[in-house]
Coordinates of C-alpha atoms in Angstrom, one line a residue:
X1 CA 26.6 77.3 -8.4
X2 CA 23.9 78.6 -10.6
X3 CA 21.2 81.3 -9.3
X4 CA 18.7 79.1 -9.8
X5 CA 20.5 75.9 -8.4
X6 CA 21.2 78.0 -5.6
X7 CA 17.1 78.8 -4.9
X8 CA 17.1 75.0 -5.7
X9 CA 18.9 73.5 -3.2
X10 CA 17.5 76.7 -0.5
X11 CA 14.0 75.2 -1.3
X12 CA 14.7 71.5 -0.6
X13 CA 16.6 72.6 2.6
X14 CA 12.6 74.4 3.3
X15 CA 11.2 71.1 2.2
X16 CA 13.5 68.9 4.2
X17 CA 13.2 70.9 7.5
X18 CA 9.5 71.1 7.0
X19 CA 8.7 67.2 6.4
X20 CA 11.6 66.5 9.6
X21 CA 9.2 69.4 11.6
X22 CA 6.3 67.5 10.8
X23 CA 7.4 63.3 11.3
X24 CA 8.7 64.6 14.9
X25 CA 4.8 66.4 15.3
X26 CA 3.6 63.0 14.0
X27 CA 5.7 60.9 16.5
X28 CA 4.9 63.3 19.0
X29 CA 1.1 63.3 18.9
X30 CA 1.4 59.1 19.0
X31 CA 3.5 59.3 21.4
X32 CA 1.2 61.4 23.1
X33 CA -1.9 59.4 22.6
X34 CA -1.2 55.2 21.9
X35 CA -2.1 55.6 25.9
X36 CA -4.0 56.5 25.9
X37 CA -5.8 55.2 22.7
X38 CA -4.1 51.3 24.4
X39 CA -6.7 52.7 27.5
X40 CA -9.4 53.5 25.6
X41 CA -9.2 49.7 24.1
X42 CA -8.3 47.9 27.7
X43 CA -11.8 49.7 29.5
X44 CA -13.7 49.1 26.3
X45 CA -12.8 45.0 26.2
X46 CA -13.1 44.9 29.9
X47 CA -16.7 46.2 30.1
X48 CA -17.8 43.7 26.9
X49 CA -16.1 40.7 29.0
X50 CA -18.3 41.7 32.5
X51 CA -21.3 41.7 29.8
X52 CA -20.9 37.9 29.6
X53 CA -19.3 37.3 32.8
X54 CA -19.7 39.6 35.9
X55 CA -16.6 40.7 37.4
X56 CA -17.7 39.7 41.1
X57 CA -17.1 36.0 39.6
X58 CA -12.8 35.9 39.3
X59 CA -10.5 37.9 41.4
X60 CA -8.0 37.8 38.3
X61 CA -7.0 40.5 35.9
X62 CA -8.7 38.3 33.1
X63 CA -8.0 40.5 29.7
X64 CA -4.6 39.5 30.6
X65 CA -5.2 35.7 31.6
X66 CA -5.3 35.3 27.6
X67 CA -4.9 32.5 25.3
X68 CA -4.6 33.3 21.4
X69 CA -5.0 29.4 19.9
X70 CA -5.3 28.4 16.3
X71 CA -9.2 28.0 16.2
X72 CA -10.2 28.2 12.1
X73 CA -13.6 26.2 13.0
X74 CA -15.0 28.8 15.7
X75 CA -13.3 32.1 14.2
X76 CA -13.9 31.6 10.1
X77 CA -10.6 31.4 9.8
X78 CA -9.0 33.1 11.9
X79 CA -7.5 33.1 15.4
X80 CA -9.4 32.5 18.8
X81 CA -8.7 34.3 22.3
X82 CA -9.8 32.7 24.7
X83 CA -10.3 35.0 28.2
X84 CA -9.2 32.6 31.6
X85 CA -11.0 33.6 35.0
X86 CA -9.6 32.5 38.0
X87 CA -10.8 33.2 41.9
X88 CA -8.0 32.4 43.9
X89 CA -6.0 30.5 41.7
X90 CA -9.1 28.4 40.8
X91 CA -10.7 28.2 37.5
X92 CA -13.5 29.1 37.5
X93 CA -15.2 29.8 34.0
X94 CA -13.5 30.7 30.1
X95 CA -14.3 33.5 27.7
X96 CA -13.9 33.0 23.4
X97 CA -13.8 35.2 21.5
X98 CA -15.4 33.5 17.9
X99 CA -17.0 34.0 14.6
X100 CA -19.3 32.8 11.9
X101 CA -18.7 33.4 8.0
X102 CA -22.7 32.1 8.3
X103 CA -24.6 35.5 9.1
X104 CA -26.6 36.8 6.4
X105 CA -25.6 39.6 5.6
X106 CA -21.5 38.9 6.5
X107 CA -19.4 37.4 8.9
X108 CA -20.6 37.7 13.0
X109 CA -18.5 38.1 16.0
X110 CA -19.5 36.7 19.4
X111 CA -17.9 36.6 23.1
X112 CA -19.5 33.0 24.5
X113 CA -18.9 33.2 28.2
X114 CA -19.0 29.5 30.0
X115 CA -18.8 28.5 33.0
X116 CA -16.4 25.9 34.6
X117 CA -19.1 23.6 34.3
X118 CA -20.0 23.8 31.2
X119 CA -23.1 25.9 31.3
X120 CA -23.1 29.6 29.8
X121 CA -22.7 33.0 31.7
X122 CA -23.7 35.0 28.3
X123 CA -23.8 35.2 24.9
X124 CA -23.1 38.6 23.5
X125 CA -22.4 40.0 19.5
X126 CA -19.8 42.2 19.1
X127 CA -19.8 42.7 15.0
X128 CA -22.1 42.0 12.5
X129 CA -23.0 43.2 9.5
X130 CA -26.7 42.1 9.7
X131 CA -29.9 43.6 7.9
X132 CA -31.6 46.4 9.9
X133 CA -34.8 45.7 11.9
X134 CA -34.2 41.3 11.0
X135 CA -31.4 40.2 11.3
X136 CA -29.8 42.5 13.7
X137 CA -32.2 41.6 16.7
X138 CA -29.1 39.0 17.7
X139 CA -27.6 42.4 18.6
X140 CA -28.5 43.2 22.4
X141 CA -29.1 46.6 21.9
X142 CA -31.9 46.2 19.6
X143 CA -33.6 42.8 21.4
X144 CA -33.2 40.8 23.9
X145 CA -33.0 37.1 22.1
X146 CA -28.8 36.6 23.0
X147 CA -30.3 36.2 26.7
X148 CA -31.9 32.7 26.3
X149 CA -28.4 31.3 26.1
X150 CA -27.7 32.1 29.9
X151 CA -27.8 29.5 31.3
X152 CA -27.7 26.6 28.7
X153 CA -25.4 23.4 28.2
X154 CA -25.1 20.2 25.9
X155 CA -27.7 18.6 27.4
X156 CA -30.1 21.3 28.6
X157 CA -30.9 21.2 25.4
X158 CA -30.2 18.0 24.1
X159 CA -28.4 18.1 20.9
X160 CA -31.2 17.6 19.0
X161 CA -32.4 21.3 20.7
X162 CA -29.2 23.0 19.8
X163 CA -31.2 24.8 16.5
X164 CA -34.0 27.7 15.5
X165 CA -37.2 26.2 15.5
X166 CA -37.8 25.6 12.5
X167 CA -35.4 23.5 12.4
X168 CA -36.9 21.8 16.0
X169 CA -34.9 23.9 17.9
X170 CA -35.4 24.8 20.6
X171 CA -34.1 28.4 20.0
X172 CA -36.7 31.3 18.6
X173 CA -35.9 32.9 14.9
X174 CA -36.8 36.4 13.4
X175 CA -39.7 36.5 11.3
X176 CA -38.3 36.9 7.5
X177 CA -34.9 36.4 9.1
X178 CA -33.8 32.5 10.0
X179 CA -30.4 32.7 8.3
X180 CA -29.3 34.7 11.2
X181 CA -30.2 33.7 15.1
X182 CA -29.2 29.7 13.5
X183 CA -25.9 30.8 12.7
X184 CA -25.3 32.4 16.4
X185 CA -27.0 29.4 17.5
X186 CA -24.9 26.7 15.3
X187 CA -22.0 28.8 16.2
X188 CA -22.8 29.0 20.2
X189 CA -23.4 25.0 20.1
X190 CA -19.6 24.5 18.9
X191 CA -18.2 27.2 21.3
X192 CA -19.6 24.3 24.2
X193 CA -18.5 21.3 22.2
X194 CA -14.8 22.8 21.6
X195 CA -14.6 24.0 25.4
X196 CA -16.2 20.4 26.3
X197 CA -13.6 18.9 24.4
X198 CA -10.1 21.2 25.5
X199 CA -11.9 21.8 28.6
X200 CA -8.3 22.0 31.4
X201 CA -5.8 23.0 28.1
X202 CA -8.0 26.0 28.3
X203 CA -7.1 26.7 31.7
X204 CA -3.8 25.7 31.8
X205 CA -1.2 27.9 33.3
X206 CA 0.6 30.3 30.9
X207 CA 4.2 29.0 30.4
X208 CA 6.6 31.1 33.6
X209 CA 3.2 31.1 35.2
X210 CA 2.7 28.4 38.7

């Protein structure tokens, strides 16, 4: 073996060892942080769920008692997650994670809590890209507009009332930003309709559960 070939071999060996060590460090770091990341995500999810449905209303693990369903009309094309709340095994409410593509600046993701009898327990916007100072008033941190859904149902108001005032409904619009609240109102109404049509299926026990 020539001197240059030996040098290349040694350099390759060193690089290989370095890559192996780096890979080991990365794998170890991931193993140490994966559980912490999952715990953080779980904590955030529970906080979001409790904003639309108080924890005292149920006694099951609502985050674990969930369904993932195909409902493209309520999710801008993707799957929908439904979190079921129960007390002593009896259905109490469901929280549906839905979305609309009809926002002014793109999709708007929303959590809608609905009690067993079809009334809204709470609505929160999870993600949006609406214009700051205008459309972002759908965010509870910017405005209390979203609280107007609390206690409403398919019959309160009636079908005509499920619209912004500009369209003859009961919900306020924002000055200069009607598209955003209109999209959210329509989404929440469609979610209530879906719940009404699928109520029993939504609360059915998952396979393997009593």
